PDB file of C-alpha atoms in Angstrom:
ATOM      1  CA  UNK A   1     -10.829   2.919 -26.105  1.00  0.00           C
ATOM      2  CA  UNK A   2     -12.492   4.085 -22.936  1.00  0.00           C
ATOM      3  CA  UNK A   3     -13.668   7.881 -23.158  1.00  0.00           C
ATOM      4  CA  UNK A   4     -12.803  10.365 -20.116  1.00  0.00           C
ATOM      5  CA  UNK A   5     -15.177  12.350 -18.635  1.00  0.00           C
ATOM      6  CA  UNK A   6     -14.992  16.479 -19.431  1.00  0.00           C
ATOM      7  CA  UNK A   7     -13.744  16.538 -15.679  1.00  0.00           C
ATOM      8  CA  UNK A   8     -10.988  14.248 -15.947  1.00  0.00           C
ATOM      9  CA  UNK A   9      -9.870  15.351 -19.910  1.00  0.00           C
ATOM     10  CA  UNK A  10      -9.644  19.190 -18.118  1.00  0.00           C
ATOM     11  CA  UNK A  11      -7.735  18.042 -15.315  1.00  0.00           C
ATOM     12  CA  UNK A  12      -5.209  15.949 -17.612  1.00  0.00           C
ATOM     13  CA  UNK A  13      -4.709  19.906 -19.268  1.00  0.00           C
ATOM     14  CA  UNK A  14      -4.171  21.416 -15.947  1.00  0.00           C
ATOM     15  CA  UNK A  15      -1.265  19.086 -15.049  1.00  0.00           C
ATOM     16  CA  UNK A  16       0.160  18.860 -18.533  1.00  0.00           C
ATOM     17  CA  UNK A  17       3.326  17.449 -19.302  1.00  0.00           C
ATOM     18  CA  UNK A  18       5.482  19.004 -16.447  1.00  0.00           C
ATOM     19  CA  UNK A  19       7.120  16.778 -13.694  1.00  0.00           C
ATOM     20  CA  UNK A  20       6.783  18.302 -10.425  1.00  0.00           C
ATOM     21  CA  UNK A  21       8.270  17.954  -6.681  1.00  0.00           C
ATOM     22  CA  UNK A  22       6.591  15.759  -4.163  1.00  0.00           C
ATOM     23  CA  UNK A  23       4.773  18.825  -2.358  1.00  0.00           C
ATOM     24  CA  UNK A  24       3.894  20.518  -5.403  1.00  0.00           C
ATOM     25  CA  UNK A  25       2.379  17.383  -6.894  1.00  0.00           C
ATOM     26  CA  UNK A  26       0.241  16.421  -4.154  1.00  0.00           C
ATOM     27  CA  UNK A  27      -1.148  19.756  -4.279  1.00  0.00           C
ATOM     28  CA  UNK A  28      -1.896  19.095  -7.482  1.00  0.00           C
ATOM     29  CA  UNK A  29      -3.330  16.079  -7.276  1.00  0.00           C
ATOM     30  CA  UNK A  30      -5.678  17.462  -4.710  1.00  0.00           C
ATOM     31  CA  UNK A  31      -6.778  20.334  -7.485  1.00  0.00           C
ATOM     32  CA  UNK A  32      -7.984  18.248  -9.636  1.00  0.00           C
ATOM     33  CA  UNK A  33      -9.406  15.268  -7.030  1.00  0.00           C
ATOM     34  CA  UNK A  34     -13.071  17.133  -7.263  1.00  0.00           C
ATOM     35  CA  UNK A  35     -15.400  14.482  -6.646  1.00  0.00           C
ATOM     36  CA  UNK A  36     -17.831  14.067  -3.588  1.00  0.00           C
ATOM     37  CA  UNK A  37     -16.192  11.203  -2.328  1.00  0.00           C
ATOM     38  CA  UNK A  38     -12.533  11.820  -0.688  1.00  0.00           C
ATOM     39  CA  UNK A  39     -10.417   9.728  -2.993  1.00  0.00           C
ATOM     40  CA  UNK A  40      -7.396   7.580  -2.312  1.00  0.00           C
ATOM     41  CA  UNK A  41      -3.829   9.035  -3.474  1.00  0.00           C
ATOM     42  CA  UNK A  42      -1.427   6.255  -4.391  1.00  0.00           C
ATOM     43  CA  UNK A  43       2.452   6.944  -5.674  1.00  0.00           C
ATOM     44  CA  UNK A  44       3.294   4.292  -8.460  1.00  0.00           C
ATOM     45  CA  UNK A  45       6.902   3.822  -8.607  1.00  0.00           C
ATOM     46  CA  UNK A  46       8.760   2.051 -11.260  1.00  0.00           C
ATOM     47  CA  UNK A  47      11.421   0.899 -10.817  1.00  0.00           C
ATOM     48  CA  UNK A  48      14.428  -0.967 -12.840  1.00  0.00           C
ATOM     49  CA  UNK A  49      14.020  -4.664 -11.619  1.00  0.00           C
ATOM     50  CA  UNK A  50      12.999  -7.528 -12.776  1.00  0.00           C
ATOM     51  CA  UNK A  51      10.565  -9.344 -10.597  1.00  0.00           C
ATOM     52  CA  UNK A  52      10.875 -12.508 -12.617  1.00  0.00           C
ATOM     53  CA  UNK A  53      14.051 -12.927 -11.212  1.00  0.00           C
ATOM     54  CA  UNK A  54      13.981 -14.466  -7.499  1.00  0.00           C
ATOM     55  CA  UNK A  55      16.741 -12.184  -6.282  1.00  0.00           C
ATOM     56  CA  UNK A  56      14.650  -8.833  -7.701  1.00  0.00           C
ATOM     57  CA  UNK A  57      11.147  -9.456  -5.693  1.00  0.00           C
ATOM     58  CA  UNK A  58      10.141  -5.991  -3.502  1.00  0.00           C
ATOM     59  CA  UNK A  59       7.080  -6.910  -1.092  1.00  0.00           C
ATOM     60  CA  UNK A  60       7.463  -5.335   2.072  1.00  0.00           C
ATOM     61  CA  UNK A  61       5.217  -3.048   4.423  1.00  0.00           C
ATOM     62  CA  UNK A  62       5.799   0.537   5.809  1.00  0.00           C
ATOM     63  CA  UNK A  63       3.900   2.519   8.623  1.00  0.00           C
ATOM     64  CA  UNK A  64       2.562   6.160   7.343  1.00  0.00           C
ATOM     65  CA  UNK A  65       3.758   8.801   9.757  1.00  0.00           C
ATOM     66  CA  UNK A  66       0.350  10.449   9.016  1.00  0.00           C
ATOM     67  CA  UNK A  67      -2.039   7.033   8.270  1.00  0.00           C
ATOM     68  CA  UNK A  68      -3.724   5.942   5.584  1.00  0.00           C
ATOM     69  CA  UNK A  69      -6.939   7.669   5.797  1.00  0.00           C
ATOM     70  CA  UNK A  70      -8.505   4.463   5.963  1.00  0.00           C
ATOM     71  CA  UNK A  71     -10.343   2.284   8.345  1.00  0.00           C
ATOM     72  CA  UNK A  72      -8.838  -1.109   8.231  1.00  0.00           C
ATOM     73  CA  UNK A  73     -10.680  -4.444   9.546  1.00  0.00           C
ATOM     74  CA  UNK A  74      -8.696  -7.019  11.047  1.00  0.00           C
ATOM     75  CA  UNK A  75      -9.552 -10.819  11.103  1.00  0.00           C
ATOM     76  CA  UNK A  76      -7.076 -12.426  13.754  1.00  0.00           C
ATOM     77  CA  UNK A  77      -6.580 -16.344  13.998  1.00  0.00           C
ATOM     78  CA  UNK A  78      -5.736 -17.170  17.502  1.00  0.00           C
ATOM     79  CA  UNK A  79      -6.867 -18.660  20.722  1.00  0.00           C
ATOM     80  CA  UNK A  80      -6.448 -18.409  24.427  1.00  0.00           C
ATOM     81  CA  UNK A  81      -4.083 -15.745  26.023  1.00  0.00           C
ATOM     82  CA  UNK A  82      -3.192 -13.995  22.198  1.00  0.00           C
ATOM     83  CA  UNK A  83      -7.039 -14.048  21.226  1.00  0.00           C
ATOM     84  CA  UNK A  84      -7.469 -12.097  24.343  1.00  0.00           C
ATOM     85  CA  UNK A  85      -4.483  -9.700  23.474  1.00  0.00           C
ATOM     86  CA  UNK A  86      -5.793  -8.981  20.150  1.00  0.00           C
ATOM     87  CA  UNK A  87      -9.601  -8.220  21.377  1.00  0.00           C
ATOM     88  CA  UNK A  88      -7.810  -5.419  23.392  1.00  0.00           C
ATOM     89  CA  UNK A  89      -6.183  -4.425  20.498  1.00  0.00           C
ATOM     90  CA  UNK A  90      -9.194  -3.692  18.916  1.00  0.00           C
ATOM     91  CA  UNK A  91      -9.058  -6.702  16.377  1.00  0.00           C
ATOM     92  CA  UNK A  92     -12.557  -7.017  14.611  1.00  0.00           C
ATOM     93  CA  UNK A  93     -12.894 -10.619  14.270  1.00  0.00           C
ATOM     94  CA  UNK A  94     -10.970 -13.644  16.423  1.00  0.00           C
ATOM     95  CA  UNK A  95     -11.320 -17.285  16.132  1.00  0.00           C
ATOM     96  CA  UNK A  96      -9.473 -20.340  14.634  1.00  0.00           C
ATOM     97  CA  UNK A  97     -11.893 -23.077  12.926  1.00  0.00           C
ATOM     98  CA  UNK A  98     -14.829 -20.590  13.070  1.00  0.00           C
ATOM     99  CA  UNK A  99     -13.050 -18.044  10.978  1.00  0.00           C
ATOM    100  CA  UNK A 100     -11.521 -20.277   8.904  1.00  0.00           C
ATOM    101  CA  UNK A 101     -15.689 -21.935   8.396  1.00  0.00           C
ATOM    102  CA  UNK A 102     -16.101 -18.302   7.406  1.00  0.00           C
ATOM    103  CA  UNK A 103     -13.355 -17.496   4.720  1.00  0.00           C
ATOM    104  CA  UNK A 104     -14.423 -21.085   3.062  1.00  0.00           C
ATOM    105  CA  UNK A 105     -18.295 -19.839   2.789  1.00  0.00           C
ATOM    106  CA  UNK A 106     -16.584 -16.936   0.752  1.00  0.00           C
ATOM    107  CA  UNK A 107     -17.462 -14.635   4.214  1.00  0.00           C
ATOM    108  CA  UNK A 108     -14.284 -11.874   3.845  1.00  0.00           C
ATOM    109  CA  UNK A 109     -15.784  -9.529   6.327  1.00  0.00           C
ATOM    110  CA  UNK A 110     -11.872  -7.732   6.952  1.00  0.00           C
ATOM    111  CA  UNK A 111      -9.414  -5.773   4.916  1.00  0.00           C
ATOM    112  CA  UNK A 112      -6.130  -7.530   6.526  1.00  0.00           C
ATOM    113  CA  UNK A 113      -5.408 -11.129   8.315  1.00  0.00           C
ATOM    114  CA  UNK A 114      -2.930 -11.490  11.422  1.00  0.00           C
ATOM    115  CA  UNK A 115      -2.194 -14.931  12.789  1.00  0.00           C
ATOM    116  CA  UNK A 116      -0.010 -16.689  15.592  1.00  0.00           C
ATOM    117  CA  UNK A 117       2.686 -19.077  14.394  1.00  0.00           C
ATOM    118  CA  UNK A 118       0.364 -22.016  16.167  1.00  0.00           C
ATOM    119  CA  UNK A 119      -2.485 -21.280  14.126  1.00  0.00           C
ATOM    120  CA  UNK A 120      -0.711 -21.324  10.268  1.00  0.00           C
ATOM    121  CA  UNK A 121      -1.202 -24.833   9.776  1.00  0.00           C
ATOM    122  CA  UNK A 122      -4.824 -23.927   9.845  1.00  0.00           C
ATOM    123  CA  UNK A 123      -4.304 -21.339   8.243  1.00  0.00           C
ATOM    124  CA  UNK A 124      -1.825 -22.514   5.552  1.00  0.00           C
ATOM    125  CA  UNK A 125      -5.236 -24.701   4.054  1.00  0.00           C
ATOM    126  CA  UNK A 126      -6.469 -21.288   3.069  1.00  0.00           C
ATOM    127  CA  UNK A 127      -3.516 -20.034   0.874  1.00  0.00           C
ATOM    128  CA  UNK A 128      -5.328 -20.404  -2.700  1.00  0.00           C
ATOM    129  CA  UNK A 129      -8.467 -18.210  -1.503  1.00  0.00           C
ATOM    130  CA  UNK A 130      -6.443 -15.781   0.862  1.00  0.00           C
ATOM    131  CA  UNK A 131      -3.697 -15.967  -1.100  1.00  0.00           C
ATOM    132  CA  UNK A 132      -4.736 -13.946  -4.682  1.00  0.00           C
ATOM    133  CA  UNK A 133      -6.794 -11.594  -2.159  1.00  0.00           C
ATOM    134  CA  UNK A 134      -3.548 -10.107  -0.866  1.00  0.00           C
ATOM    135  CA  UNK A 135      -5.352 -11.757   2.532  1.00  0.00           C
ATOM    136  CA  UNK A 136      -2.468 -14.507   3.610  1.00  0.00           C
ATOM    137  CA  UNK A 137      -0.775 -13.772   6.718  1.00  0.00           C
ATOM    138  CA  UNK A 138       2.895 -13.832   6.373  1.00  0.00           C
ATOM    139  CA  UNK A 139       5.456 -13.624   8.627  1.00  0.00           C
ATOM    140  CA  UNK A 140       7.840 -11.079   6.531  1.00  0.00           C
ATOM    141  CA  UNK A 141       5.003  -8.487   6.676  1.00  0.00           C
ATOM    142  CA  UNK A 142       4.591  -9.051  10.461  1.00  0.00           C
ATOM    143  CA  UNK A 143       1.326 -10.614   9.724  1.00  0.00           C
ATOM    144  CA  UNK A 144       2.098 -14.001  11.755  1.00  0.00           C
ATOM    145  CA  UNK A 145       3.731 -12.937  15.055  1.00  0.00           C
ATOM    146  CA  UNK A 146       2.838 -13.718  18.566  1.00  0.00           C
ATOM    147  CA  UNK A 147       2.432 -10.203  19.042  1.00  0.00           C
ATOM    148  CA  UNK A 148      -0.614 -10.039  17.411  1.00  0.00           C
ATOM    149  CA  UNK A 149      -1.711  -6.408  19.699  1.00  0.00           C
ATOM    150  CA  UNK A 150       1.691  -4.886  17.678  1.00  0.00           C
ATOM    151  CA  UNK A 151       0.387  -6.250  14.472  1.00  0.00           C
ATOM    152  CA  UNK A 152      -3.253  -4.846  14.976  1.00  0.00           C
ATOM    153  CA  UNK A 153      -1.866  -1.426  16.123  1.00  0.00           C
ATOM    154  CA  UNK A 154       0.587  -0.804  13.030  1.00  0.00           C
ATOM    155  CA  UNK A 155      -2.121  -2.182  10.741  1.00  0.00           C
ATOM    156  CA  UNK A 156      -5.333  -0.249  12.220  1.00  0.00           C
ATOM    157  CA  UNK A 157      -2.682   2.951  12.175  1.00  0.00           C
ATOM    158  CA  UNK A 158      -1.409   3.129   8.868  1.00  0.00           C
ATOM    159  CA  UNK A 159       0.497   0.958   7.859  1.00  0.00           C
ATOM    160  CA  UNK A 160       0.255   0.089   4.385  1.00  0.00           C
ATOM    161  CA  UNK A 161       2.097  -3.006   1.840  1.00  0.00           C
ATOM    162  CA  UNK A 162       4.078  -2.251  -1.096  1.00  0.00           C
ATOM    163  CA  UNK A 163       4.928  -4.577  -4.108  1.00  0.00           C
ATOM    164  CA  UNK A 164       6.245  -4.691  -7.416  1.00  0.00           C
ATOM    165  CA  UNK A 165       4.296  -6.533 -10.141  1.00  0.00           C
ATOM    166  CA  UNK A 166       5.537  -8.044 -13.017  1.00  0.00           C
ATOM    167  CA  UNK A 167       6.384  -4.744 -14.635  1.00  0.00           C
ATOM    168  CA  UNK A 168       8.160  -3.744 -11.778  1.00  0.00           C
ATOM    169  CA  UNK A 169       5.768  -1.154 -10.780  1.00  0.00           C
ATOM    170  CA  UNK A 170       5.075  -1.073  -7.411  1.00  0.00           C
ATOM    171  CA  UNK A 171       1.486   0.859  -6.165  1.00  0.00           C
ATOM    172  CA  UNK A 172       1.195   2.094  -3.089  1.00  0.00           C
ATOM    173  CA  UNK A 173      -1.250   3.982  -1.350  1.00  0.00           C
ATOM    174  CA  UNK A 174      -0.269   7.740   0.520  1.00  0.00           C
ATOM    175  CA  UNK A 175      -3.385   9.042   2.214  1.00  0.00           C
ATOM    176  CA  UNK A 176      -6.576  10.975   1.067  1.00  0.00           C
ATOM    177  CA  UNK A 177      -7.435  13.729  -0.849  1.00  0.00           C
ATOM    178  CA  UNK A 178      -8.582  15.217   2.558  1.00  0.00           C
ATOM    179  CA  UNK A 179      -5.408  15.377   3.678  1.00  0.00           C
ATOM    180  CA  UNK A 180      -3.085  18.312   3.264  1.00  0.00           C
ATOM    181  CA  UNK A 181      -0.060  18.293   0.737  1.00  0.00           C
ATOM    182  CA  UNK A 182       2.072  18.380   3.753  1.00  0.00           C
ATOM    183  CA  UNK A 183       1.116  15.200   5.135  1.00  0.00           C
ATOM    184  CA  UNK A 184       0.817  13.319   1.814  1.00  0.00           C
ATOM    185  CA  UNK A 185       4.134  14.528   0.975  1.00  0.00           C
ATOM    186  CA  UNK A 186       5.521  13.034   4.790  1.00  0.00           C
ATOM    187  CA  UNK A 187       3.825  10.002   4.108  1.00  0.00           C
ATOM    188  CA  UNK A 188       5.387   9.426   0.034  1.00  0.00           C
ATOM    189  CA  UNK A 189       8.701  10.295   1.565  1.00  0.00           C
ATOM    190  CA  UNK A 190       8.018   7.342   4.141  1.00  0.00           C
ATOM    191  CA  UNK A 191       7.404   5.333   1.558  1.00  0.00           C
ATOM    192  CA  UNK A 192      10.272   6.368  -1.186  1.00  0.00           C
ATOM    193  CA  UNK A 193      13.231   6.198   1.702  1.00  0.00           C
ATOM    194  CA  UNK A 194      11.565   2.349   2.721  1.00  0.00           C
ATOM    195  CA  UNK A 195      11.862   0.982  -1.520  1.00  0.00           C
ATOM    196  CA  UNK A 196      14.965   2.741  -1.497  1.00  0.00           C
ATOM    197  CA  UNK A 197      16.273   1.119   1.645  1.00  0.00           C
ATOM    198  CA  UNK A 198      14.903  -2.533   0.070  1.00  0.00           C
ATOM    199  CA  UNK A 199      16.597  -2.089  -3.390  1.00  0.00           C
ATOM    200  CA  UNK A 200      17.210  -5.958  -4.435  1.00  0.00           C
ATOM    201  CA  UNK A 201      21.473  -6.518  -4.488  1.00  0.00           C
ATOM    202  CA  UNK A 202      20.822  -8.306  -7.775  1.00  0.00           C
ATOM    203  CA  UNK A 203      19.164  -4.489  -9.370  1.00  0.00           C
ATOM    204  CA  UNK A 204      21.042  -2.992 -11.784  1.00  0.00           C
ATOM    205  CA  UNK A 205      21.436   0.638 -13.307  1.00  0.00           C
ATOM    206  CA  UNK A 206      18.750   3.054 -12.697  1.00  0.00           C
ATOM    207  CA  UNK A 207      16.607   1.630  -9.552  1.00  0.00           C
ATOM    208  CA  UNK A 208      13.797   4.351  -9.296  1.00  0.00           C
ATOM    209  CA  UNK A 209      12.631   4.714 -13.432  1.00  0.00           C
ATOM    210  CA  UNK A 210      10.073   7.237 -12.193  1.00  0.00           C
ATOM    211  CA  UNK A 211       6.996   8.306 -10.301  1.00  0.00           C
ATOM    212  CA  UNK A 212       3.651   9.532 -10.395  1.00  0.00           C
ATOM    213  CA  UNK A 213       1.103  10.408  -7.819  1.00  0.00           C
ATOM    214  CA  UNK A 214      -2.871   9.927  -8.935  1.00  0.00           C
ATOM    215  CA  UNK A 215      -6.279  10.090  -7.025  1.00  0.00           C
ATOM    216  CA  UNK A 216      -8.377   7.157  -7.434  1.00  0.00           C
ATOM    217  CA  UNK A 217     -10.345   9.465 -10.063  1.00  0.00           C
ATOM    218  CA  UNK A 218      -8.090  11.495 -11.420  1.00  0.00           C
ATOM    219  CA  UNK A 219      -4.711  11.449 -13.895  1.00  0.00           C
ATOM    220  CA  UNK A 220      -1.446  10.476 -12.866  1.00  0.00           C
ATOM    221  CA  UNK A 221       1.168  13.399 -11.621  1.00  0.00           C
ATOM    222  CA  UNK A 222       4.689  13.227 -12.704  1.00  0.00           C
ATOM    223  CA  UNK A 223       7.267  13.760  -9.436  1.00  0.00           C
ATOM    224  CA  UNK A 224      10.469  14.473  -9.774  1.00  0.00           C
ATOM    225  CA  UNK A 225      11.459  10.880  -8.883  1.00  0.00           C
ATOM    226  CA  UNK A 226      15.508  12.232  -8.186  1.00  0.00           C
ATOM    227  CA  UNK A 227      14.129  13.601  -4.282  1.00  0.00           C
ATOM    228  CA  UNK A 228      12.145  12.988  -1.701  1.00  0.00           C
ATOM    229  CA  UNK A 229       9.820  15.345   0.343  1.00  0.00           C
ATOM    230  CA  UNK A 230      12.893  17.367   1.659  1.00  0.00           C
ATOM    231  CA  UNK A 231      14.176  18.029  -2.079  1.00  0.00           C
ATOM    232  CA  UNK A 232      17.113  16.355  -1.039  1.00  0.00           C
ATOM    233  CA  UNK A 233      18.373  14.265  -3.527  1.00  0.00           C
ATOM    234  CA  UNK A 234      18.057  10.756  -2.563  1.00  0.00           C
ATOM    235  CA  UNK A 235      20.839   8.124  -3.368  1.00  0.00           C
ATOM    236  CA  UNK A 236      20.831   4.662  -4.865  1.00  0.00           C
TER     237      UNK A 236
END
């Protein structure tokens, strides 16, 4: 069993056992988040599905009113007039056999991949190394579109994926421990109304189980998982 750190066994005493409301746990979580680097907060939801199932899958995306905190690179495969749409949009690689040269060489110099709907035949060849990387562009993320600019712009300003695993937990990050409470608690409420909104039809009884907020170094935070940032109580 791994041992925790003096640090992290204090902090686990400061948040005890209580379950707190979003803006009181994010300003917890940012207590306790007291290492050099500014950490990554992440809300793990679980929720009552059963991702086995085909009719109980939750992948989706969802643009942070506030951003991630995080500089994202993005690899785009296209050519001609979109290629030249996407270097205005601030895309950080662009090319079609080149970049696909480069993903085979094990090159992943990006964080996210957008392609055109010409290009996914290409692209398609590279599903079993992009694929378990979370790298594949899809179309129901808005990762293959002939928009690619759009794509670029959401992605490059915060817009972030969410999906359950096999325990039907879904991670998903919220900001950084340099933002305020105020704006992690906008950006979980983002968030909690979009796996609300994409509840599977086939889910039954009690959708959101519960929630906790952690730091990349630091214990998870139990939220009151019957609200959202506006204390509101939120229906399923």
């Amino acid at each position: 069993m791994a041992k925790h750190s003096k640090a992290y066994r204090a902090a686990v005493e400061k948040i005890g056992d209580a379950i707190y409301a979003p803006l009181e746990a994010f300003a917890m979580v940012k207590e306790v988040a007291t290492t050099k680097f500014d950490q990554t907060i992440e809300a793990h939801f679980r929720l009552g599905i059963d991702t086995r199932q085909a009719d109980q899958q939750l992948r989706g995306t969802v643009s942070l009113p506030n951003g991630s905190g995080k500089t994202v690179r993005v690899a785009v495969f296209a050519e001609g007039a979109a290629a030249d749409a996407a270097r205005e949009a601030g895309a950080d690689i662009i090319g079609t056999d080149e970049l696909t040269a480069q993903i085979q060489a094990g090159e992943f110099n990006f964080d996210a991949a957008v392609a055109t709907p010409d290009q996914m035949g290409k692209v398609g060849r590279l599903g079993k190394i992009l694929g378990p990387r979370g790298l594949m562009p899809n179309p129901k993320l808005g990762t293959v579109t002939p928009n690619v600019a759009q794509a670029i712009k959401e992605l490059k300003g915060g817009r972030v994926e969410y999906r359950a695993d096999r325990y039907g937990i879904a991670h998903v990050i919220i900001g950084k421990a340099s933002f305020t409470p105020e704006q992690l608690a906008e950006n979980y409420g983002a968030v909690y109304d979009e796996i609300l909104r994409m509840k599977p039809a086939a889910a039954k009884g009690k959708y959101v189980k519960s929630v906790s907020v952690s730091g990349t170094m630091t214990p998870g935070v139990a939220v009151d998982s019957s609200v959202n940032k506006n204390y509101t109580v939120a229906a399923e």
